[in-house]
């Protein structure tokens, strides 16, 4: 019998923010894959979910260097998917860990499409997204009544930023470390200095909350940071 591939959302940092389903699956799989952006960097996803992994499970870290080379990334994902396919052909159950939710800016989603194409059995298990955990941490609703919410990744040139800042009542800016100074400038240009916060490493022992534009302006933002801007002000102020 062929195996099964699981994409497991492990939440953004707090090990208690993971579903019962994810914990059950991690207790039964043969192989657990954690993506790593660099060999020296520890996998945040494994740090969160490692405690739920079955003691006999094989742990494999797969390298996914951050790159703008789209074709190179596709080749790498296809190669990793072929390796996983080989495990599934041998009947193994394989879990791929994802920080937050598997369907939001995840490495898993790139590997997933190749395994689906190869006809493998796949189950994706939702996780709590970073921005939902952050909104809850701050006791700040993302949206009420008819308010709109936008989610964007900060890019180096940031050309899309002004449009989205003007368009949405709440704007979630992911990966702000890509260009903190540009984001700080856009916030200042729109007089939104009092209407944003930045949360880094939410749910971990290193969690930091800041409402200081200087943090962004100086570009000293941790990769695991998210900015939320409430154009009309915070709900409870
Ligand atoms: C590759 S995306 C992964 C998103 C993830 N799948 C999710 O559902 O939130 C990485 C970005 O997610 C956000 N992020 C992930 N974990 C975070 C955390 N613990 N605290 C703050 N932001 C986090 C940051 O914006 C980071 O740059």
Coordinates of N, CA and C and ligand atoms in Angstrom, one line a residue:
X1 N 0.8 -1.2 0.0 CA 0.0 0.0 0.0 C 0.9 1.3 0.0
X2 N 0.4 2.2 -0.8 CA 1.2 3.5 -0.8 C 1.0 4.3 0.4
X3 N 2.0 5.2 0.6 CA 1.9 6.0 1.8 C 1.1 7.3 1.6
X4 N 1.3 8.2 2.5 CA 0.5 9.4 2.5 C 1.3 10.6 2.9
X5 N 1.1 11.7 2.2 CA 1.9 12.9 2.5 C 1.0 13.9 3.2
X6 N 1.5 14.4 4.3 CA 0.7 15.4 5.2 C 1.4 16.7 5.2
X7 N 0.7 17.8 4.9 CA 1.2 19.1 5.2 C 0.7 19.6 6.6
X8 N 1.6 19.8 7.5 CA 1.1 20.1 8.9 C 1.4 21.6 9.2
X9 N 0.3 22.3 9.5 CA 0.4 23.7 10.0 C 0.7 23.6 11.5
X10 N 1.8 24.2 11.9 CA 2.2 24.1 13.3 C 1.9 25.4 14.1
X11 N 1.3 26.3 13.5 CA 1.1 27.6 14.1 C 2.3 28.5 14.1
X12 N 2.3 29.7 14.6 CA 3.4 30.6 14.4 C 4.5 30.5 15.5
X13 N 4.3 29.9 16.6 CA 5.4 29.9 17.6 C 5.0 29.2 18.9
X14 N 3.8 29.5 19.4 CA 3.4 28.9 20.7 C 3.0 27.4 20.4
X15 N 3.7 26.4 21.1 CA 3.5 25.0 20.8 C 2.0 24.6 21.2
X16 N 1.3 25.4 21.9 CA -0.1 25.1 22.3 C -1.0 25.5 21.2
X17 N -0.5 26.3 20.2 CA -1.4 26.8 19.1 C -1.2 25.8 17.9
X18 N -1.6 24.6 18.1 CA -1.5 23.6 17.1 C -2.7 22.7 17.2
X19 N -3.3 22.2 16.1 CA -4.5 21.4 16.3 C -4.3 20.0 16.8
X20 N -5.4 19.5 17.4 CA -5.3 18.1 17.9 C -5.0 17.1 16.7
X21 N -5.5 17.5 15.5 CA -5.3 16.7 14.4 C -3.8 16.6 14.0
X22 N -3.2 17.8 14.0 CA -1.8 17.8 13.7 C -1.0 17.0 14.7
X23 N -1.3 17.1 16.0 CA -0.6 16.3 17.0 C -0.8 14.8 16.8
X24 N -2.1 14.4 16.5 CA -2.3 13.0 16.2 C -1.5 12.5 15.1
X25 N -1.4 13.3 14.0 CA -0.7 12.8 12.8 C 0.8 12.7 13.1
X26 N 1.3 13.7 13.8 CA 2.7 13.7 14.1 C 3.1 12.6 15.0
X27 N 2.2 12.0 15.7 CA 2.4 10.9 16.6 C 2.4 9.5 15.8
X28 N 2.1 9.6 14.5 CA 1.9 8.3 13.8 C 2.8 8.2 12.5
X29 N 3.3 9.4 12.0 CA 4.1 9.3 10.8 C 5.4 8.6 10.9
X30 N 6.0 8.2 9.7 CA 7.3 7.5 9.7 C 8.4 8.6 9.5
X31 N 8.1 9.6 8.8 CA 9.1 10.6 8.4 C 8.5 12.0 8.7
X32 N 9.4 12.9 9.3 CA 9.0 14.3 9.5 C 10.0 15.2 8.8
X33 N 9.5 16.0 7.8 CA 10.4 16.9 7.1 C 10.2 18.3 7.6
X34 N 11.3 18.9 7.8 CA 11.3 20.4 8.2 C 12.1 21.1 7.2
X35 N 11.5 22.2 6.7 CA 12.2 23.0 5.7 C 13.2 24.0 6.4
X36 N 14.4 24.2 5.8 CA 15.3 25.1 6.3 C 15.8 26.0 5.3
X37 N 15.9 27.3 5.6 CA 16.4 28.3 4.6 C 17.9 28.3 4.5
X38 N 18.6 27.9 5.6 CA 20.1 27.8 5.5 C 20.5 26.7 6.5
X39 N 21.6 25.9 6.2 CA 22.0 24.8 7.0 C 22.2 25.2 8.5
X40 N 22.7 26.4 8.7 CA 23.0 26.8 10.1 C 21.8 27.2 10.9
X41 N 20.7 27.5 10.1 CA 19.5 28.0 10.8 C 18.6 26.8 11.3
X42 N 18.2 26.9 12.6 CA 17.3 25.9 13.1 C 15.9 26.1 12.5
X43 N 15.2 25.0 12.4 CA 13.8 25.0 11.8 C 12.9 25.5 12.9
X44 N 12.2 26.6 12.7 CA 11.3 27.1 13.7 C 10.1 26.1 13.8
X45 N 9.7 25.6 12.7 CA 8.6 24.6 12.7 C 8.9 23.4 13.6
X46 N 10.1 22.9 13.4 CA 10.5 21.7 14.2 C 10.6 22.1 15.7
X47 N 11.1 23.3 16.0 CA 11.2 23.7 17.4 C 9.8 23.7 18.0
X48 N 8.8 24.1 17.3 CA 7.4 24.1 17.8 C 6.8 22.7 18.0
X49 N 7.0 21.9 16.9 CA 6.2 20.7 16.8 C 7.1 19.4 17.2
X50 N 8.4 19.6 17.4 CA 9.2 18.4 17.6 C 8.7 17.6 18.8
X51 N 8.2 18.3 19.8 CA 7.7 17.5 21.0 C 6.5 16.6 20.7
X52 N 5.9 16.8 19.6 CA 4.7 15.9 19.3 C 5.1 14.8 18.3
X53 N 6.3 14.8 17.9 CA 6.7 13.8 16.9 C 7.0 12.4 17.6
X54 N 6.6 11.4 16.9 CA 6.8 10.0 17.4 C 8.3 9.7 17.5
X55 N 8.7 9.1 18.6 CA 10.1 8.9 18.9 C 10.9 8.1 17.8
X56 N 10.2 7.2 17.1 CA 10.9 6.4 16.1 C 10.9 7.1 14.7
X57 N 10.2 8.3 14.6 CA 10.1 8.9 13.3 C 11.5 9.4 12.8
X58 N 11.7 9.3 11.5 CA 12.9 9.8 10.9 C 12.8 11.3 10.7
X59 N 13.7 12.1 11.1 CA 13.7 13.5 10.9 C 14.6 13.9 9.8
X60 N 14.0 14.6 8.8 CA 14.8 15.0 7.6 C 14.6 16.5 7.5
X61 N 15.8 17.3 7.3 CA 15.6 18.7 7.0 C 15.9 18.9 5.5
X62 N 15.1 19.6 4.8 CA 15.3 19.9 3.4 C 15.6 21.3 3.3
X63 N 16.6 21.6 2.4 CA 17.0 23.0 2.2 C 16.2 23.7 1.2
X64 N 15.7 24.9 1.6 CA 15.0 25.7 0.6 C 15.5 27.1 0.8
X65 N 16.7 27.4 0.1 CA 17.3 28.8 0.3 C 16.3 29.8 -0.2
X66 N 16.3 31.0 0.4 CA 15.5 32.1 0.0 C 16.1 32.6 -1.3
X67 N 15.3 32.7 -2.4 CA 15.8 33.1 -3.7 C 14.8 33.8 -4.5
X68 N 15.2 34.7 -5.4 CA 14.3 35.3 -6.4 C 14.3 34.5 -7.7
X69 N 15.2 33.5 -7.8 CA 15.3 32.7 -9.0 C 14.2 31.7 -9.0
X70 N 13.1 32.0 -9.7 CA 11.9 31.2 -9.7 C 12.1 29.8 -10.3
X71 N 12.9 29.8 -11.4 CA 13.1 28.5 -12.1 C 14.0 27.6 -11.2
X72 N 15.0 28.2 -10.5 CA 15.8 27.4 -9.6 C 15.0 26.8 -8.5
X73 N 14.1 27.7 -8.0 CA 13.3 27.2 -6.9 C 12.4 26.0 -7.3
X74 N 11.8 26.2 -8.5 CA 10.9 25.1 -9.0 C 11.7 23.8 -9.2
X75 N 12.9 23.9 -9.7 CA 13.7 22.7 -9.9 C 14.0 22.0 -8.6
X76 N 14.3 22.8 -7.6 CA 14.6 22.3 -6.2 C 13.4 21.6 -5.6
X77 N 12.3 22.3 -5.7 CA 11.0 21.8 -5.2 C 10.7 20.5 -5.9
X78 N 10.9 20.4 -7.2 CA 10.6 19.2 -7.9 C 11.5 18.0 -7.5
X79 N 12.7 18.4 -7.2 CA 13.7 17.3 -6.8 C 13.3 16.9 -5.4
X80 N 12.9 17.8 -4.5 CA 12.5 17.4 -3.1 C 11.2 16.5 -3.2
X81 N 10.3 17.0 -4.1 CA 9.1 16.2 -4.3 C 9.3 14.8 -4.8
X82 N 10.3 14.6 -5.7 CA 10.6 13.3 -6.2 C 11.1 12.4 -5.1
X83 N 11.9 13.0 -4.2 CA 12.5 12.2 -3.1 C 11.3 11.8 -2.1
X84 N 10.4 12.7 -1.9 CA 9.3 12.4 -1.0 C 8.4 11.3 -1.7
X85 N 8.2 11.5 -3.0 CA 7.4 10.5 -3.7 C 8.0 9.1 -3.6
X86 N 9.3 9.0 -3.6 CA 10.0 7.7 -3.4 C 9.6 7.1 -2.0
X87 N 9.6 8.0 -1.0 CA 9.2 7.5 0.3 C 7.8 7.0 0.3
X88 N 6.9 7.7 -0.3 CA 5.5 7.3 -0.4 C 5.3 6.0 -1.1
X89 N 6.1 5.8 -2.2 CA 6.0 4.6 -2.9 C 6.3 3.4 -2.1
X90 N 7.2 3.6 -1.1 CA 7.6 2.5 -0.1 C 6.5 2.4 1.0
X91 N 5.4 3.1 0.9 CA 4.4 3.0 1.9 C 4.5 3.9 3.1
X92 N 5.5 4.8 3.1 CA 5.7 5.6 4.3 C 4.7 6.7 4.4
X93 N 4.5 7.1 5.7 CA 3.6 8.3 5.9 C 4.6 9.4 6.2
X94 N 4.5 10.5 5.5 CA 5.5 11.6 5.6 C 4.8 12.9 5.9
X95 N 5.3 13.6 7.0 CA 4.7 14.9 7.3 C 5.7 16.0 7.0
X96 N 5.2 17.1 6.4 CA 6.0 18.2 6.1 C 5.5 19.4 6.9
X97 N 6.4 19.9 7.8 CA 6.0 20.9 8.8 C 6.0 22.3 8.1
X98 N 5.0 23.1 8.5 CA 4.8 24.4 8.0 C 4.5 25.4 9.1
X99 N 5.3 26.5 9.2 CA 5.0 27.5 10.2 C 3.7 28.2 9.8
X100 N 2.8 28.4 10.8 CA 1.5 29.0 10.6 C 0.6 28.1 9.8
X101 N 0.1 28.5 8.7 CA -0.9 27.7 7.9 C -0.2 27.3 6.6
X102 N -0.4 26.0 6.2 CA 0.2 25.5 5.0 C -0.1 26.3 3.7
X103 N -1.3 27.0 3.7 CA -1.7 27.6 2.4 C -1.4 29.1 2.4
X104 N -0.6 29.6 3.2 CA -0.2 31.0 3.2 C 1.3 31.1 3.1
X105 N 1.8 31.6 1.9 CA 3.2 31.8 1.7 C 4.1 30.7 2.3
X106 N 3.8 29.5 1.9 CA 4.5 28.4 2.5 C 5.4 27.6 1.4
X107 N 6.5 27.1 1.8 CA 7.3 26.3 1.0 C 6.6 25.0 0.6
X108 N 5.8 24.5 1.6 CA 5.0 23.3 1.4 C 4.2 23.4 0.1
X109 N 3.6 24.6 -0.1 CA 2.7 24.7 -1.3 C 3.4 24.5 -2.6
X110 N 4.7 24.8 -2.7 CA 5.4 24.6 -3.9 C 5.7 23.1 -4.1
X111 N 6.0 22.4 -3.0 CA 6.2 20.9 -3.2 C 4.9 20.1 -3.4
X112 N 3.9 20.6 -2.8 CA 2.6 20.0 -2.9 C 2.1 19.7 -4.3
X113 N 2.3 20.7 -5.2 CA 1.7 20.6 -6.5 C 2.4 19.4 -7.3
X114 N 3.7 19.2 -7.0 CA 4.3 18.1 -7.8 C 3.8 16.7 -7.3
X115 N 3.6 16.6 -6.0 CA 3.1 15.3 -5.4 C 1.6 15.1 -5.9
X116 N 0.8 16.2 -6.0 CA -0.5 16.0 -6.5 C -0.5 15.5 -8.0
X117 N 0.5 16.1 -8.7 CA 0.6 15.7 -10.1 C 1.0 14.3 -10.3
X118 N 1.8 13.8 -9.3 CA 2.3 12.4 -9.4 C 1.2 11.5 -8.8
X119 N 0.1 12.0 -8.4 CA -1.0 11.2 -8.0 C -0.9 10.7 -6.5
X120 N -0.1 11.3 -5.7 CA 0.1 10.8 -4.4 C -1.1 11.3 -3.5
X121 N -1.4 10.5 -2.4 CA -2.4 10.9 -1.5 C -1.9 12.0 -0.6
X122 N -2.6 13.1 -0.5 CA -2.1 14.2 0.3 C -3.2 14.7 1.2
X123 N -2.8 15.1 2.4 CA -3.8 15.8 3.3 C -3.1 17.0 3.9
X124 N -3.7 18.2 3.8 CA -3.1 19.4 4.3 C -3.9 19.7 5.6
X125 N -3.2 20.0 6.7 CA -3.8 20.2 8.0 C -3.6 21.7 8.3
X126 N -4.7 22.5 8.5 CA -4.6 23.9 8.8 C -3.8 24.2 10.0
X127 N -3.2 25.4 10.0 CA -2.6 25.9 11.2 C -3.0 27.3 11.5
X128 N -2.8 27.8 12.7 CA -3.1 29.2 13.0 C -2.1 30.1 12.3
X129 N -2.6 31.1 11.5 CA -1.7 31.9 10.8 C -1.0 32.9 11.8
X130 N 0.2 33.4 11.4 CA 0.9 34.4 12.2 C 0.0 35.6 12.5
X131 N -0.7 36.1 11.5 CA -1.4 37.4 11.7 C -2.6 37.2 12.6
X132 N -3.2 36.0 12.5 CA -4.4 35.7 13.5 C -3.8 35.6 14.9
X133 N -2.7 34.9 15.1 CA -2.1 34.8 16.4 C -1.8 36.2 16.9
X134 N -1.2 37.1 16.1 CA -0.8 38.4 16.5 C -2.0 39.3 16.8
X135 N -3.1 39.2 16.0 CA -4.3 40.0 16.3 C -4.8 39.6 17.7
X136 N -4.8 38.3 17.9 CA -5.3 37.8 19.2 C -4.4 38.2 20.4
X137 N -3.1 38.1 20.2 CA -2.2 38.5 21.2 C -2.4 40.0 21.6
X138 N -2.7 40.8 20.6 CA -2.9 42.3 20.8 C -4.3 42.6 21.2
X139 N -5.2 41.6 21.2 CA -6.6 41.9 21.5 C -7.2 42.9 20.5
X140 N -6.8 42.8 19.3 CA -7.2 43.8 18.3 C -7.9 43.1 17.1
X141 N -9.2 43.3 16.9 CA -9.9 42.7 15.8 C -9.2 43.0 14.5
X142 N -9.1 42.0 13.6 CA -8.6 42.3 12.3 C -9.7 43.1 11.5
X143 N -10.9 42.7 11.7 CA -12.0 43.4 11.0 C -13.3 43.3 11.8
X144 N -14.1 44.4 11.7 CA -15.5 44.4 12.3 C -16.4 44.9 11.2
X145 N -17.7 44.5 11.3 CA -18.7 44.9 10.4 C -18.2 44.9 8.9
X146 N -18.3 46.0 8.2 CA -17.9 46.0 6.8 C -16.5 46.2 6.5
X147 N -15.6 46.2 7.5 CA -14.2 46.5 7.2 C -13.5 45.5 6.3
X148 N -12.6 46.0 5.6 CA -11.8 45.1 4.6 C -10.4 44.8 5.2
X149 N -9.9 43.7 4.8 CA -8.6 43.3 5.2 C -7.7 42.9 4.0
X150 N -6.5 43.4 3.9 CA -5.6 43.0 2.9 C -4.4 42.3 3.5
X151 N -3.8 41.4 2.8 CA -2.6 40.7 3.2 C -1.6 40.8 2.1
X152 N -0.4 41.4 2.4 CA 0.6 41.5 1.4 C 2.0 41.1 1.9
X153 N 2.8 40.6 1.0 CA 4.2 40.4 1.4 C 5.0 41.7 1.1
X154 N 5.8 42.2 2.0 CA 6.6 43.3 1.7 C 7.7 42.9 0.7
X155 N 7.8 43.7 -0.4 CA 8.8 43.3 -1.4 C 9.9 44.4 -1.3
X156 N 11.0 44.1 -2.0 CA 12.1 45.0 -1.9 C 11.7 46.4 -2.5
X157 N 11.0 46.4 -3.7 CA 10.7 47.7 -4.3 C 9.4 48.3 -3.8
X158 N 8.6 47.5 -3.2 CA 7.4 48.0 -2.5 C 6.4 48.8 -3.3
X159 N 6.4 48.6 -4.6 CA 5.6 49.4 -5.5 C 4.1 49.3 -5.2
X160 N 3.7 48.1 -4.7 CA 2.3 47.9 -4.5 C 1.8 48.5 -3.1
X161 N 2.7 48.8 -2.3 CA 2.4 49.2 -0.9 C 1.4 50.4 -0.8
X162 N 1.6 51.5 -1.5 CA 0.7 52.7 -1.3 C -0.7 52.3 -1.7
X163 N -0.9 51.6 -2.8 CA -2.2 51.2 -3.2 C -2.9 50.4 -2.1
X164 N -2.3 49.4 -1.6 CA -2.9 48.6 -0.6 C -3.2 49.3 0.7
X165 N -2.3 50.2 1.1 CA -2.5 51.0 2.3 C -3.7 51.9 2.2
X166 N -3.9 52.4 1.0 CA -5.1 53.3 0.8 C -6.4 52.5 0.6
X167 N -6.3 51.2 0.1 CA -7.4 50.4 -0.2 C -8.1 49.7 1.0
X168 N -7.3 49.2 1.9 CA -7.8 48.3 3.0 C -7.9 49.0 4.3
X169 N -8.9 48.7 5.1 CA -9.1 49.3 6.4 C -8.0 48.7 7.3
X170 N -7.8 47.4 7.2 CA -6.7 46.7 7.9 C -5.7 46.1 6.9
X171 N -4.4 46.4 7.1 CA -3.5 45.8 6.2 C -2.5 45.0 7.0
X172 N -2.3 43.7 6.6 CA -1.3 42.9 7.2 C -0.1 42.8 6.3
X173 N 1.0 43.3 6.8 CA 2.2 43.3 6.0 C 3.1 42.2 6.5
X174 N 3.3 41.1 5.7 CA 4.2 40.0 6.0 C 5.6 40.3 5.5
X175 N 6.5 39.6 6.1 CA 7.9 39.8 5.6 C 8.4 41.2 5.6
X176 N 8.1 42.0 6.6 CA 8.5 43.5 6.6 C 10.0 43.6 6.6
X177 N 10.7 42.6 7.0 CA 12.2 42.7 7.0 C 12.7 42.9 5.6
X178 N 11.9 42.6 4.6 CA 12.4 42.8 3.2 C 12.7 44.2 2.9
X179 N 12.0 45.2 3.5 CA 12.3 46.6 3.3 C 11.6 47.4 4.4
X180 N 12.1 47.3 5.6 CA 11.5 48.1 6.7 C 11.5 49.6 6.5
X181 N 12.6 50.2 6.0 CA 12.6 51.7 5.8 C 11.5 52.1 4.9
X182 N 11.3 51.4 3.8 CA 10.3 51.8 2.8 C 8.9 51.8 3.5
X183 N 8.7 50.7 4.3 CA 7.4 50.6 5.0 C 7.2 51.7 6.0
X184 N 8.3 52.0 6.7 CA 8.2 53.1 7.7 C 7.8 54.4 7.0
X185 N 8.4 54.6 5.8 CA 8.2 55.9 5.1 C 6.7 56.0 4.7
X186 N 6.2 54.9 4.2 CA 4.8 54.8 3.7 C 3.9 55.1 4.9
X187 N 4.2 54.5 6.0 CA 3.3 54.7 7.2 C 3.3 56.2 7.6
X188 N 4.5 56.8 7.6 CA 4.7 58.2 8.0 C 4.0 59.1 7.0
X189 N 4.1 58.8 5.7 CA 3.5 59.7 4.6 C 2.0 59.7 4.8
X190 N 1.4 58.7 5.3 CA 0.0 58.6 5.5 C -0.5 59.0 6.9
X191 N 0.4 59.5 7.7 CA 0.1 59.9 9.0 C -0.5 58.7 9.9
X192 N 0.1 57.5 9.6 CA -0.4 56.3 10.3 C 0.5 55.9 11.5
X193 N 1.3 56.8 12.0 CA 2.3 56.4 13.0 C 1.6 55.8 14.2
X194 N 0.4 56.3 14.6 CA -0.2 55.8 15.8 C -1.1 54.5 15.5
X195 N -1.2 54.1 14.3 CA -2.2 53.1 13.9 C -1.5 51.8 13.4
X196 N -0.3 51.5 13.9 CA 0.3 50.2 13.5 C 1.0 49.6 14.6
X197 N 1.2 48.3 14.5 CA 2.2 47.6 15.4 C 2.9 46.6 14.7
X198 N 4.0 46.2 15.3 CA 4.9 45.2 14.7 C 5.1 44.1 15.8
X199 N 4.9 42.9 15.4 CA 5.1 41.8 16.4 C 6.1 40.8 15.8
X200 N 7.2 40.6 16.5 CA 8.2 39.6 16.0 C 8.2 38.4 16.9
X201 N 8.4 37.3 16.2 CA 8.5 35.9 16.8 C 7.4 35.7 17.8
X202 N 6.2 36.0 17.4 CA 5.0 35.9 18.2 C 4.9 34.4 18.7
X203 N 4.6 34.4 20.0 CA 4.3 33.1 20.7 C 5.6 32.3 21.1
X204 N 6.8 32.9 20.8 CA 8.0 32.3 21.3 C 8.6 33.0 22.5
X205 N 9.6 32.5 23.1 CA 10.2 33.2 24.2 C 10.9 34.5 23.8
X206 N 11.1 34.7 22.5 CA 11.8 35.9 22.0 C 10.8 36.9 21.5
X207 N 9.5 36.7 21.8 CA 8.5 37.6 21.2 C 8.7 39.1 21.5
X208 N 8.5 39.9 20.5 CA 8.7 41.4 20.8 C 7.5 42.1 20.1
X209 N 7.0 43.1 20.8 CA 5.9 44.0 20.3 C 6.5 45.4 20.2
X210 N 6.3 46.1 19.1 CA 6.7 47.5 19.0 C 5.7 48.3 18.2
X211 N 5.6 49.6 18.7 CA 4.8 50.5 17.9 C 5.7 51.7 17.6
X212 N 7.0 51.4 17.5 CA 8.0 52.4 17.2 C 8.4 52.3 15.8
X213 N 8.2 53.5 15.1 CA 8.5 53.5 13.6 C 10.1 53.3 13.4
X214 N 10.8 53.7 14.5 CA 12.3 53.6 14.4 C 12.7 52.2 14.1
X215 N 12.0 51.2 14.7 CA 12.4 49.8 14.6 C 12.4 49.4 13.1
X216 N 11.4 49.9 12.4 CA 11.3 49.6 11.0 C 12.3 50.5 10.2
X217 N 12.3 51.7 10.5 CA 13.2 52.7 9.8 C 14.6 52.2 9.7
X218 N 15.1 51.7 10.9 CA 16.5 51.3 11.0 C 16.7 49.9 10.3
X219 N 15.6 49.3 9.8 CA 15.8 48.0 9.1 C 16.2 46.9 10.0
X220 N 16.0 47.0 11.3 CA 16.5 46.0 12.2 C 15.3 45.1 12.6
X221 N 14.6 44.5 11.6 CA 13.4 43.8 11.9 C 13.7 42.3 11.7
X222 N 13.4 41.5 12.6 CA 13.5 40.0 12.5 C 12.7 39.5 11.4
X223 N 13.2 38.4 10.7 CA 12.4 37.9 9.6 C 11.0 37.4 10.0
X224 N 10.9 36.9 11.2 CA 9.6 36.4 11.7 C 8.9 37.6 12.3
X225 N 8.6 38.6 11.6 CA 7.8 39.8 12.1 C 6.7 40.0 11.1
X226 N 5.6 40.6 11.7 CA 4.5 41.0 10.9 C 4.0 42.3 11.4
X227 N 3.6 43.2 10.4 CA 3.1 44.5 10.7 C 1.6 44.5 10.4
X228 N 0.8 45.1 11.4 CA -0.6 45.3 11.1 C -0.9 46.8 11.2
X229 N -1.5 47.3 10.2 CA -1.9 48.7 10.1 C -3.4 48.8 10.1
X230 N -4.0 49.6 11.1 CA -5.4 49.8 11.1 C -5.7 51.3 10.7
X231 N -6.0 51.4 9.4 CA -6.2 52.8 8.8 C -7.1 53.7 9.6
X232 N -8.1 53.2 10.2 CA -9.1 54.0 11.0 C -8.8 54.0 12.5
X233 N -7.6 53.5 12.8 CA -7.3 53.5 14.3 C -7.6 52.2 14.9
X234 N -7.1 51.9 16.1 CA -7.4 50.7 16.8 C -8.8 50.7 17.4
X235 N -9.4 49.5 17.5 CA -10.7 49.3 17.9 C -10.9 49.7 19.4
X236 N -9.9 49.6 20.2 CA -10.0 49.9 21.7 C -9.3 51.1 22.2
X237 N -9.1 52.0 21.3 CA -8.4 53.3 21.8 C -9.2 54.5 21.5
Ligands
LIG1 C1 7.0 32.3 4.7 S1 5.9 33.3 5.6 C2 5.0 32.0 6.4 C3 3.6 32.4 6.8 C4 2.9 31.4 7.5 N1 2.5 30.2 6.7 C5 1.6 31.8 8.2 O1 0.5 31.2 8.1 O2 1.6 32.9 8.9 C6 6.9 34.0 6.8 C7 6.3 35.2 7.3 O3 5.2 34.9 8.2 C8 5.2 35.8 9.3 N2 5.4 35.1 10.6 C9 5.6 33.8 10.7 N3 5.7 33.4 12.0 C10 5.7 34.6 12.7 C11 5.8 34.9 14.1 N4 5.9 33.9 15.0 N5 5.7 36.2 14.5 C12 5.5 37.1 13.6 N6 5.4 36.9 12.2 C13 5.5 35.6 11.8 C14 6.3 36.9 9.0 O4 5.7 37.9 8.3 C15 7.2 36.1 8.2 O5 8.1 36.9 7.4

